[in-house]
Short mmCIF file of C-alpha atoms and ligand atoms in Angstrom, two decimals:
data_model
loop_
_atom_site.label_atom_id
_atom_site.label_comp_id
_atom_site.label_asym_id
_atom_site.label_seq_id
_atom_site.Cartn_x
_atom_site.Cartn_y
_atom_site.Cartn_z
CA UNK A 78 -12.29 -20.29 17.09
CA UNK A 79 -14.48 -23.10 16.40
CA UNK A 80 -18.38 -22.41 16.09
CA UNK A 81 -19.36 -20.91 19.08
CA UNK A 82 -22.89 -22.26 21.30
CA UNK A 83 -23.55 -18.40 21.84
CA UNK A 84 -22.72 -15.20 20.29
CA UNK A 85 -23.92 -11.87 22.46
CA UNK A 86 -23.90 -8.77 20.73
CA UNK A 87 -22.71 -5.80 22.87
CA UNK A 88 -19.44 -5.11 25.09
CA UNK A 89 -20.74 -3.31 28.15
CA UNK A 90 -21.30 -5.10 31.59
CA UNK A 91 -24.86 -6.93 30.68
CA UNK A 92 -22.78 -9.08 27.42
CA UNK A 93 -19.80 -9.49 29.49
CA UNK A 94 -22.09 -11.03 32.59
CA UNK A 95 -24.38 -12.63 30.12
CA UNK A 96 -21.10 -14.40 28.29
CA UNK A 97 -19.92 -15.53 31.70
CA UNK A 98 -23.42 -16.84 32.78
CA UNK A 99 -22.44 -18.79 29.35
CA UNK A 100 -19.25 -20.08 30.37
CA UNK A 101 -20.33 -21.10 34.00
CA UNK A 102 -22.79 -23.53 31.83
CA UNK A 103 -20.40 -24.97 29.73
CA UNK A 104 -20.98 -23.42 26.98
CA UNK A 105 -18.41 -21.29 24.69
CA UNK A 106 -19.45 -17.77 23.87
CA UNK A 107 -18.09 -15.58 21.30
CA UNK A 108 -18.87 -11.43 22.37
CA UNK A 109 -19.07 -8.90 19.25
CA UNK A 110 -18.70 -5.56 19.88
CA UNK A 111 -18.89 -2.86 17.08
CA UNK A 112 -16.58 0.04 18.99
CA UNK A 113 -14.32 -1.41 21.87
CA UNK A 114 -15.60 -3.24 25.22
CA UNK A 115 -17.23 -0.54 27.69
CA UNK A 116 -17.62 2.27 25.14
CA UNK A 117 -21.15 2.29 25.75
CA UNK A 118 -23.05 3.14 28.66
CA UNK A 119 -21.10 1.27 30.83
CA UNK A 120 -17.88 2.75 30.34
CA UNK A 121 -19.23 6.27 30.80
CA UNK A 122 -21.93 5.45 34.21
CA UNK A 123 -21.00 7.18 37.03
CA UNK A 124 -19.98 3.71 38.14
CA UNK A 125 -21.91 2.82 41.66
CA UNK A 126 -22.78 -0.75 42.33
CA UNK A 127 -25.28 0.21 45.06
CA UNK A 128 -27.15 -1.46 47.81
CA UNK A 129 -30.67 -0.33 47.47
CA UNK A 130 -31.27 1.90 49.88
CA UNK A 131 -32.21 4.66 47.49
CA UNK A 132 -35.64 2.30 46.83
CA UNK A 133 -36.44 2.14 50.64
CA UNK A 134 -37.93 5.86 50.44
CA UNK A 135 -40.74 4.40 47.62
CA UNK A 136 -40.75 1.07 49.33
CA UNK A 137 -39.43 -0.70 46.18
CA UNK A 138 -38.29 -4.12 48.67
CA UNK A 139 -38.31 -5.90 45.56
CA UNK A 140 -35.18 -3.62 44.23
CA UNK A 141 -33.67 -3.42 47.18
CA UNK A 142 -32.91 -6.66 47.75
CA UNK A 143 -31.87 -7.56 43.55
CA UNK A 144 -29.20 -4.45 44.35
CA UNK A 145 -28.41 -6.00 47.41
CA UNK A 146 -27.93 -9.20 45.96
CA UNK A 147 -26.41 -7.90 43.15
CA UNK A 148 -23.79 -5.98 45.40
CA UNK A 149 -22.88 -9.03 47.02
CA UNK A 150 -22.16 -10.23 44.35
CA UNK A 151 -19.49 -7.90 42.90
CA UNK A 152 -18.06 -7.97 46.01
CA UNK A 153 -17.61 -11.62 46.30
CA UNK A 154 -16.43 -12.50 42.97
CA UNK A 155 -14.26 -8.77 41.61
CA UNK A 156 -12.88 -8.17 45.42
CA UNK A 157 -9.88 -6.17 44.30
CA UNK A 158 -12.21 -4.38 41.32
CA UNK A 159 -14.71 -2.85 43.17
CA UNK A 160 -14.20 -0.79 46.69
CA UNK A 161 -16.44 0.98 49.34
CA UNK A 162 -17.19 4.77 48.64
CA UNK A 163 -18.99 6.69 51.64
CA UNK A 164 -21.98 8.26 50.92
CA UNK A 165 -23.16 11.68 52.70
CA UNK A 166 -26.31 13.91 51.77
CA UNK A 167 -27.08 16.65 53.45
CA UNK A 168 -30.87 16.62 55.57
CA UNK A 169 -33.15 19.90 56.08
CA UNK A 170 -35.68 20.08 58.67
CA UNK A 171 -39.31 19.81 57.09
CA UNK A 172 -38.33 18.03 54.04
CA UNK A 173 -38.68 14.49 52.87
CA UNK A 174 -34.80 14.06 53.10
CA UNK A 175 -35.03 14.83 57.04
CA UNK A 176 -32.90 13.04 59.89
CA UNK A 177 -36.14 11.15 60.88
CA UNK A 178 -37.09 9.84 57.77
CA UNK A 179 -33.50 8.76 56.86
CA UNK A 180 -33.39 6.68 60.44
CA UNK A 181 -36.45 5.16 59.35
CA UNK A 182 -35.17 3.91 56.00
CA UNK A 183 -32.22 2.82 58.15
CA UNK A 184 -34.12 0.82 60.79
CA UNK A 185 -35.94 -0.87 58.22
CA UNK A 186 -33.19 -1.79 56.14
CA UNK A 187 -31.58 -3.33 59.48
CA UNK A 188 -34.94 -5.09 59.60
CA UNK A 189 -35.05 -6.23 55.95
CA UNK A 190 -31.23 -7.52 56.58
CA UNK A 191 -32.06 -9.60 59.39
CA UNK A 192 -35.31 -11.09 58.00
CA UNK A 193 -34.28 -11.27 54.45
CA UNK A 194 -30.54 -13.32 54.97
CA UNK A 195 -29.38 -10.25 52.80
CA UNK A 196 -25.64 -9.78 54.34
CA UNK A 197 -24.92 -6.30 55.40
CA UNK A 198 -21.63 -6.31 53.56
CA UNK A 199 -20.82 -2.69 54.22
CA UNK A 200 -20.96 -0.58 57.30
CA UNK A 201 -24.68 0.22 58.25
CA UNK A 202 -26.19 3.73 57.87
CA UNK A 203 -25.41 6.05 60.30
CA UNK A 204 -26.83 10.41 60.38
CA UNK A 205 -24.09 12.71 60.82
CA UNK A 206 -24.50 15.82 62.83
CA UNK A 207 -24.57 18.96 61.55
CA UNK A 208 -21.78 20.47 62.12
CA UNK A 209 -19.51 17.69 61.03
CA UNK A 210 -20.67 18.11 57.53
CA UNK A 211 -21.20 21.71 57.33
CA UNK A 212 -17.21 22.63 57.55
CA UNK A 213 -16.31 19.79 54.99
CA UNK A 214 -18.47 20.54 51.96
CA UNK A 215 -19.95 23.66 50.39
CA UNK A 216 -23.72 22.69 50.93
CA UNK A 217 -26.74 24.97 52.04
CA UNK A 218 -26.69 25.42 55.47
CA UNK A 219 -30.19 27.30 55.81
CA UNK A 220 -32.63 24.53 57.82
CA UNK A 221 -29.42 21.78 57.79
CA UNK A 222 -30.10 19.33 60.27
CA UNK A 223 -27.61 16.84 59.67
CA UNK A 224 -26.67 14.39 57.14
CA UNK A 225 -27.12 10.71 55.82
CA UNK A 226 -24.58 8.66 55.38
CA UNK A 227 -24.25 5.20 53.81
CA UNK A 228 -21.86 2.88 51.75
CA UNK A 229 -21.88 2.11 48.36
CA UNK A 230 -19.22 0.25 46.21
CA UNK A 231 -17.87 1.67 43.23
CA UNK A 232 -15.66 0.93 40.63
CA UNK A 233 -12.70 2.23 39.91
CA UNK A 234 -11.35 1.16 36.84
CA UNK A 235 -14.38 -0.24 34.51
CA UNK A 236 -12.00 -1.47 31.76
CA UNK A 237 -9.96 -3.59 34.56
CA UNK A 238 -12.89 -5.11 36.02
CA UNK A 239 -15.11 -5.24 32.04
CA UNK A 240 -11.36 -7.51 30.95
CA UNK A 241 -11.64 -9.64 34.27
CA UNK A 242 -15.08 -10.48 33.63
CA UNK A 243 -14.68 -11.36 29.91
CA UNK A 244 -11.13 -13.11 30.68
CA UNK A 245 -13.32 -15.47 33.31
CA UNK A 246 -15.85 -16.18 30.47
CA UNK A 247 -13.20 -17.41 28.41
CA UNK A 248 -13.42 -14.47 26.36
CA UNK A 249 -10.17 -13.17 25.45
CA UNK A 250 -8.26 -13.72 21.41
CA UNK A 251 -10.57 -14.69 18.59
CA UNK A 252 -13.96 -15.36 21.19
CA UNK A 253 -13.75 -11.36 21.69
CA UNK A 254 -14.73 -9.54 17.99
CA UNK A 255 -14.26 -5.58 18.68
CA UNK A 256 -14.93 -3.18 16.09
CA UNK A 257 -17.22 -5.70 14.70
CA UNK A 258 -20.94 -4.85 13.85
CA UNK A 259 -23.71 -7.25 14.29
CA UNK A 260 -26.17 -7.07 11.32
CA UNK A 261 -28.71 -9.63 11.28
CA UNK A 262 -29.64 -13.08 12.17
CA UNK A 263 -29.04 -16.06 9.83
CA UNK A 264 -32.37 -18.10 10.46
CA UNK A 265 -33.90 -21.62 9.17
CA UNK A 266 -36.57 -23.50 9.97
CA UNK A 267 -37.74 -20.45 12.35
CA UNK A 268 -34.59 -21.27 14.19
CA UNK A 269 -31.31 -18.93 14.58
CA UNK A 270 -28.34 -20.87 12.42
CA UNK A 271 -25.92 -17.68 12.61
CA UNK A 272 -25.18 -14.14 12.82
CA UNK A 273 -23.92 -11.47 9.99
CA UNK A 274 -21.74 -9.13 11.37
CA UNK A 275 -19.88 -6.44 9.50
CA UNK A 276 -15.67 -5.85 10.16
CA UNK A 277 -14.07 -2.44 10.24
CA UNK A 278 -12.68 -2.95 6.91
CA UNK A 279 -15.86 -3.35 5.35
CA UNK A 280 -16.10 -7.32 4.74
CA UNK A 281 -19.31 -8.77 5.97
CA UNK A 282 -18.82 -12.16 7.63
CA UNK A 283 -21.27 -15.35 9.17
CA UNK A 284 -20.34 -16.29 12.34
CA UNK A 285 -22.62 -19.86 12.84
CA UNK A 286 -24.38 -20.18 15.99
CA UNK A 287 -27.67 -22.10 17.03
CA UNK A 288 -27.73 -18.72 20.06
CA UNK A 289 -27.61 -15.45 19.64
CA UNK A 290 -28.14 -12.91 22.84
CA UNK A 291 -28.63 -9.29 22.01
CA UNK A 292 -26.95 -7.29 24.83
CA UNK A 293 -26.70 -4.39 23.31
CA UNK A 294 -27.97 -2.06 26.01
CA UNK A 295 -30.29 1.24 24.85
CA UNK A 296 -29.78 -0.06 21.28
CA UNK A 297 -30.97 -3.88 22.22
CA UNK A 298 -34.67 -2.77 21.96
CA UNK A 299 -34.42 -2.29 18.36
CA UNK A 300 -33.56 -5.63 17.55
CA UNK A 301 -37.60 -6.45 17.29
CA UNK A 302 -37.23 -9.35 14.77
CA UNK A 303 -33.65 -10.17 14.24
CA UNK A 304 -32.63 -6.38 12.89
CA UNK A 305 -32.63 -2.81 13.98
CA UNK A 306 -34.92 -0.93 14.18
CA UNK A 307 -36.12 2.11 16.39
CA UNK A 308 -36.78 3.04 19.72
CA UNK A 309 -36.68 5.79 22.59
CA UNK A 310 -34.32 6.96 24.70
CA UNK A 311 -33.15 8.94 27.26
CA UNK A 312 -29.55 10.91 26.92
CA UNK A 313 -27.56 10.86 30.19
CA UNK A 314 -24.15 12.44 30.92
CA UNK A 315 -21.88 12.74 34.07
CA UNK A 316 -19.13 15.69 33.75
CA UNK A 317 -15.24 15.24 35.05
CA UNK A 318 -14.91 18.90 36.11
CA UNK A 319 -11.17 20.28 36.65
CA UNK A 320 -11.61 21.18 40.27
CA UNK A 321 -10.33 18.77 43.07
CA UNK A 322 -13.51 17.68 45.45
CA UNK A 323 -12.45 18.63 49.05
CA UNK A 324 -13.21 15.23 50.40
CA UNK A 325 -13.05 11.29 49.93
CA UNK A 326 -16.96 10.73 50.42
CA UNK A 327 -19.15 11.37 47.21
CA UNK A 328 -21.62 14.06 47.90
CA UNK A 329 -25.32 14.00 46.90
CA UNK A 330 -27.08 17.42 46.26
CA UNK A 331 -30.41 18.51 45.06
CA UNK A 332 -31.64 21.94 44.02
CA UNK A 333 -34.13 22.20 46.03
CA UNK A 334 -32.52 21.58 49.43
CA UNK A 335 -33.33 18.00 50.47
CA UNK A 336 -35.50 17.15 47.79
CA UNK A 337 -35.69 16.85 44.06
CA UNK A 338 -33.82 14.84 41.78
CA UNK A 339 -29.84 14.52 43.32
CA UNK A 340 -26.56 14.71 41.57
CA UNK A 341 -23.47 13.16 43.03
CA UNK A 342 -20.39 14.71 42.97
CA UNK A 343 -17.29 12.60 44.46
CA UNK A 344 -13.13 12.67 43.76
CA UNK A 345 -12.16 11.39 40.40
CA UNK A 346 -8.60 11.08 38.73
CA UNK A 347 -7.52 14.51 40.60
CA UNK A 348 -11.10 16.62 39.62
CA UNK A 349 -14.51 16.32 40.77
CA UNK A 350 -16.87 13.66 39.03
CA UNK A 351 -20.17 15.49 39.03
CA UNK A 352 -23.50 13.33 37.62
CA UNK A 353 -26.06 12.55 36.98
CA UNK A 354 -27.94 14.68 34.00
CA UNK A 355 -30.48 13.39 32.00
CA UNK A 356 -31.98 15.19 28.75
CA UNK A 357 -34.31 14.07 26.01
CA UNK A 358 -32.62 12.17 22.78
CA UNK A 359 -35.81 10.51 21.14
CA UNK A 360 -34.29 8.85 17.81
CA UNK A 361 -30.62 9.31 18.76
CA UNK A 362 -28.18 6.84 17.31
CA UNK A 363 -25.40 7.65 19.54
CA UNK A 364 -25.25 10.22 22.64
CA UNK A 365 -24.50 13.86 21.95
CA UNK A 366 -23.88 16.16 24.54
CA UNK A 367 -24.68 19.90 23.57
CA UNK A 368 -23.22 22.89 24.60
CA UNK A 369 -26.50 23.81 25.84
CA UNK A 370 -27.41 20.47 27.84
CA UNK A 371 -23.96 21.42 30.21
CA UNK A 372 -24.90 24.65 30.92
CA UNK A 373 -28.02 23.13 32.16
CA UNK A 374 -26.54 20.71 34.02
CA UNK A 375 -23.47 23.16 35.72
CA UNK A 376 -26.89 25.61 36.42
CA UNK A 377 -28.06 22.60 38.11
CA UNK A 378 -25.16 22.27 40.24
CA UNK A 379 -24.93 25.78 40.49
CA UNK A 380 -28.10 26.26 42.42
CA UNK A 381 -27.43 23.08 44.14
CA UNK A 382 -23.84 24.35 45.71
CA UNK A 383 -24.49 28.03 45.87
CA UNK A 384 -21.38 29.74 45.92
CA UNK A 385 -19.10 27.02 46.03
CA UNK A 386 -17.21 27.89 42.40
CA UNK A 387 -17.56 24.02 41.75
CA UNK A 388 -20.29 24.56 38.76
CA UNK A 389 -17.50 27.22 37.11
CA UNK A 390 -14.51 24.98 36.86
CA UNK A 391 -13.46 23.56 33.43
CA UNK A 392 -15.04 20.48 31.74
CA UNK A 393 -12.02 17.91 31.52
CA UNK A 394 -14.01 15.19 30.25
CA UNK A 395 -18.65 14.65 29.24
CA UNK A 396 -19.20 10.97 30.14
CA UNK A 397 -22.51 10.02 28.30
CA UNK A 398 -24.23 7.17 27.05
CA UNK A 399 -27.85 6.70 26.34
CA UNK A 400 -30.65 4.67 28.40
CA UNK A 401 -33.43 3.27 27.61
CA UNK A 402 -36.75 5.20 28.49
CA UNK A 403 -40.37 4.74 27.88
CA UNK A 404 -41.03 8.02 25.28
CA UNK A 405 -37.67 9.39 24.62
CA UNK A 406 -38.61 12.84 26.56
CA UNK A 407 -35.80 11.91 29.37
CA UNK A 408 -38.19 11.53 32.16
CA UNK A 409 -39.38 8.40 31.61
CA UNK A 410 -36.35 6.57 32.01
CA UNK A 411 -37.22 2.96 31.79
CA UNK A 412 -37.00 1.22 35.10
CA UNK A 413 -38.12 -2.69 33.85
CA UNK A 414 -35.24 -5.08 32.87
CA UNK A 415 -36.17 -6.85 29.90
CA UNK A 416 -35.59 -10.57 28.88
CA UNK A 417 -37.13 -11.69 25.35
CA UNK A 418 -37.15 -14.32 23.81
CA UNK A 419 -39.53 -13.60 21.22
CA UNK A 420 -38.34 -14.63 17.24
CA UNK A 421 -37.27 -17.33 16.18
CA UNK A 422 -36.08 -20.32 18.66
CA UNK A 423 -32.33 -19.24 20.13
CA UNK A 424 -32.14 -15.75 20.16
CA UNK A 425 -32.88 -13.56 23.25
CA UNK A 426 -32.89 -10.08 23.80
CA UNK A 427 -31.70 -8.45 27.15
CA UNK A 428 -32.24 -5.12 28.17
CA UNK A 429 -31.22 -4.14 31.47
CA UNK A 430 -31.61 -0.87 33.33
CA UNK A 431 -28.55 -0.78 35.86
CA UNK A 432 -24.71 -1.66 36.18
CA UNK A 433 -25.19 -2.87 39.15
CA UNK A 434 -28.50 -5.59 38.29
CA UNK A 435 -26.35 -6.63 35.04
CA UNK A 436 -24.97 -10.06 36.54
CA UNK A 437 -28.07 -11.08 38.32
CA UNK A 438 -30.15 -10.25 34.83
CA UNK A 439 -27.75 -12.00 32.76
CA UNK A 440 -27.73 -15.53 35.20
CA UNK A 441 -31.37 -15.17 35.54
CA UNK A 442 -31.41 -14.64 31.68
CA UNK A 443 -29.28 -17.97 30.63
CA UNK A 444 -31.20 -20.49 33.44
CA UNK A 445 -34.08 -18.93 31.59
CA UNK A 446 -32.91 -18.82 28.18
CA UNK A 447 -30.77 -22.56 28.73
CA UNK A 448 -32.97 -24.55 31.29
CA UNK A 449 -31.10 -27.83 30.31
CA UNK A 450 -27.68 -26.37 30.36
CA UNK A 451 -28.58 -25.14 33.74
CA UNK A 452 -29.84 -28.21 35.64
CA UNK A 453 -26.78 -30.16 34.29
CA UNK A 454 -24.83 -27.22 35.73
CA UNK A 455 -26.96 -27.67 39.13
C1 LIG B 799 -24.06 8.71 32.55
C2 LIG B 799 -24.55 7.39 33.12
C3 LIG B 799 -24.39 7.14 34.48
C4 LIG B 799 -24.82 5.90 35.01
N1 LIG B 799 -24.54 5.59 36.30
C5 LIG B 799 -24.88 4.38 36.81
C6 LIG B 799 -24.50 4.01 38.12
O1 LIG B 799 -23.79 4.74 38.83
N2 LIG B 799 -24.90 2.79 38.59
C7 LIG B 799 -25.64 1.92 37.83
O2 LIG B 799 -26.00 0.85 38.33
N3 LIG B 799 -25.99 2.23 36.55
C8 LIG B 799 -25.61 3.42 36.02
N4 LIG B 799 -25.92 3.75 34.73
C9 LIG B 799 -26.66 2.76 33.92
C10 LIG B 799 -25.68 1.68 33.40
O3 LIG B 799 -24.50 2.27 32.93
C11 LIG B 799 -26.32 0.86 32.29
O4 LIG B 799 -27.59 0.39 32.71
C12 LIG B 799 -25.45 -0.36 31.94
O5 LIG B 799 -24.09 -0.01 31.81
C13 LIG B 799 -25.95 -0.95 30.65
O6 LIG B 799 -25.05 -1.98 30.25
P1 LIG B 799 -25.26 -2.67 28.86
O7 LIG B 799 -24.19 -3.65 28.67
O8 LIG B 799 -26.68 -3.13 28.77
O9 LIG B 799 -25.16 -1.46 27.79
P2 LIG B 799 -23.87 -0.73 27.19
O10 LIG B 799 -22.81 -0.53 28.20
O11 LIG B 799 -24.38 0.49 26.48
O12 LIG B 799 -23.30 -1.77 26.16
C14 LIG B 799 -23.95 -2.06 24.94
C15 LIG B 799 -22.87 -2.29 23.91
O13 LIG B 799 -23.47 -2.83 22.73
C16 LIG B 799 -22.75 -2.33 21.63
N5 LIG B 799 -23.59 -2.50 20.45
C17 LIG B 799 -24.79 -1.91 20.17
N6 LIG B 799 -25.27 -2.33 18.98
C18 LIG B 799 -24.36 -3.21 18.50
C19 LIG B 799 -24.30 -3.99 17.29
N7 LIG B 799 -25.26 -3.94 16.35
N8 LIG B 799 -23.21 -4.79 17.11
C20 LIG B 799 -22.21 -4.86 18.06
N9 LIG B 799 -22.24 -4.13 19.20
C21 LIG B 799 -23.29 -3.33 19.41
C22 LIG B 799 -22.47 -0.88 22.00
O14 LIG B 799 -21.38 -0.35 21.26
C23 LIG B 799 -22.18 -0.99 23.49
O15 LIG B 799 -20.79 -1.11 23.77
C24 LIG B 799 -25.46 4.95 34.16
C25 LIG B 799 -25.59 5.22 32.79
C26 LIG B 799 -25.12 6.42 32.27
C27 LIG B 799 -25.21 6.66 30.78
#
C-alpha cells in the first residue's frame, strides 16, 4: 500500500474504531498488530456492550449516557453482530440490591431517557417476582425478594464483528500488518515522519506516516515518549466452565447476597461463561492466569451459588487479558479513558477503559486529534 495518513498500533476494538473514525475522514489507515486482531483484551472480555444502568446506583449520569450512546451505536451500525442478552440478579430484602432500590434506578433511567433524547433501544427494566426466579437458577433463597432484570447487548462472535469493523475502515490486505510489532517512532523536526515496526521473521521495517495512534490497550500507557516503557495493571480473567447454564438470561451473583462485587455467569458455546475475576499483575507483560487465581475465583462462585455444583465443573477455556489500573494491586482498575497527544506533533495515545465506550473514544479521539479533517467531513 502506498504511505498511509495514519498508522494505529493495536488490533482490539479501540484501533479497529479508531481506524474507522480514520476512514469516515478520508483518510487511509494502516492497523499493526503484533499477535492477530482481538488477541488482546478484547477478544477475551466477557463481551457486553451495556447500557449504563450499572452507573445509576453511584449516580455516574455522565457514564450512563456515553454507554448509552455507545450502545446505540453498535446497534445501529453491527445490527446482525451484536444481539440482546436478558439480564436477571437476584434482590434480598435489607440490602442495597433490594426491589425498591432497583425500581428507583429504573424510574430514573425512564426519566433520564425521556429528558436526555437517549433512545430506549431495548426493553425497559422490569423486577421479577420471586418465585419466578427461584425455580430457574441455583441462587440463595434466604431473604430473596425478587429479582432485576434488564437488557444488555452482547456479542457473539468478536472476530466477526472485530473483521466487519476493520473491513469498513478499509482495512483488509496490506492496510492490516498482523504479527507485526510496533517499535518506535521515526521523528523530525519534533514531528512523527514514521513508525519502526518489527516482522515475525525478524526484519525490522519503516512504515512512513506523518500519524501515528497508539491503541494498544493496557500496554498503550507505556508508550510515554514514542517507546515502551512501564506501567500498572490489573489481571482480569473470565472462565468457560464445562457445565451447560440452565437458562438463556446471564445471571449476576455476588458473595455476599445482594451486594459485593458480581460475577456473571450466562450460556456460552454449550458451557457456562462465568466472569468477571480480577487479581493483581503489577509489571506483567502479558496476562497469566495461575492455578491459584482460579481456585479463587471458582471459591468465589462457590460461595456465590452454594450448592449448585457450577464452581466444580471443568475449566474448558481462561479468557484473560490485562486492564489498565491506577497501582497494579487489581483494585484500582482505572476507570478514566485517556486521549494524549503529548510528544511530538502527530502521534496520539488512546487508552480506553471499556468495549463498549471504544467507538465513541476513538470518534471523539480523531475530531480531536484531526480538527480539519473533521469539519471538511462535517
Ligand atoms: C476478562 C475481561 C472481561 C471484560 N469484559 C468486558 C465487558 O463485558 N464489557 C466491556 O465493555 N468491557 C469489558 N472488558 C474491557 C474491554 O475488553 C477492554 O477495555 C477493551 O477490549 C480494550 O480494547 P483495546 O483495543 O484498547 O485493547 P486490546 O483489546 O487489549 O487491544 C490492544 C492490542 O494492541 C496490541 N499491541 C500492544 N502493543 C503492541 C505493539 N507494540 N505493536 C503492535 N501491537 C501491539 C495487543 O496485542 C492487542 O491486540 C473486559 C476485559 C477483560 C480482560
Amino acid at each position: 500500500m502506498n504511505d498511509p495518513d495514519v498508522v494505529i498500533v493495536g488490533g482490539g476494538m479501540q484501533g479497529a474504531t479508531m481506524a474507522l473514525a480514520a476512514a469516515r475522514m478520508g483518510l487511509r489507515p494502516l492497523v499493526v498488530e503484533r499477535h492477530r486482531i482481538a488477541s488482546g483484551a478484547t477478544g477475551n472480555s466477557y463481551g457486553f456492550i451495556h447500557g449504563g444502568l450499572r452507573y445509576l446506583q453511584t449516580m455516574d449520569l455522565r457514564r450512563w449516557r456515553r454507554s448509552r450512546r455507545a450502545q446505540s451505536w453498535f446497534l445501529d451500525n453491527y445490527p446482525g453482530l451484536v444481539r440482546p442478552l436478558a439480564c436477571v440478579m437476584p434482590l434480598y430484602r435489607g440490602r442495597m440490591r433490594s426491589p425498591a432500590a432497583f425500581r428507583l434506578a429504573a424510574a430514573m433511567e425512564a426519566w433520564l431517557v425521556r429528558t436526555t433524547g437517549c433512545a430506549q433501544a431495548l426493553p425497559a427494566p422490569d423486577v421479577l417476582a420471586a418465585d419466578e426466579v427461584s425455580a430457574d437458577y441455583p441462587i440463595p433463597r434466604h431473604h430473596l425478594t425478587g429479582a432485576a432484570l434488564w437488557h444488555d447487548l452482547v456479542v457473539p462472535d468478536m472476530q466477526a464483528l472485530m473483521l466487519a469493523i476493520l473491513s469498513d475502515a478499509g482495512v483488509t490486505g496490506p492496510a492490516l500488518m498482523e504479527q507485526t510489532e510496533a517499535h518506535d517512532l521515526v521523528v523530525r523536526d519534533n514531528r512523527v515522519a514514521g513508525l519502526r515496526v518489527g516482522r515475525a521473521d525478524g526484519a525490522i521495517e519503516e512504515i512512513a506516516t506523518p500519524n501515528v495512534v497508539i491503541c494498544a490497550g493496557s500496554w498503550s500507557g507505556r508508550w510515554q515518549h514514542g517507546r515502551e516503557a512501564t506501567s500498572a495493571a490489573t489481571l482480569a480473567f473470565n472462565l468457560l466452565l464445562d457445565v451447560p447454564f440452565p437458562t438463556d438470561a446471564a445471571l449476576a451473583v455476588s458473595e455476599l447476597p445482594g451486594r459485593g462485587r458480581s460475577y456473571f455467569l450466562r450460556p456460552h458455546e454449550g458451557g457456562t461463561l462465568a466472569g468477571t475475576f480480577y487479581c493483581p499483575a503489577s509489571g506483567a507483560r502479558e496476562p497469566d492466569v495461575g492455578a491459584e487465581d482460579i481456585e479463587a475465583f471458582r471459591g468465589a462462585l462457590a460461595r456465590a451459588l452454594p450448592g449448585s455444583g457450577i464452581a466444580d465443573a471443568p475449566v474448558r477455556a481462561v479468557m484473560a487479558g490485562l486492564l489498565p489500573d491506577r497501582d497494579g494491586t487489581g483494585r484500582s482498575l482505572s476507570t478514566s479513558d485517556i486521549v494524549s497527544t503529548a510528544g511530538p506533533a502527530g502521534l496520539c495515545r488512546i487508552l480506553g477503559t471499556k468495549l463498549t465506550t471504544a467507538p465513541l473514544l476513538s470518534f471523539e479521539a480523531a475530531h480531536k486529534f484531526w480538527p480539519t479533517e473533521a469539519r471538511r467531513a462535517a
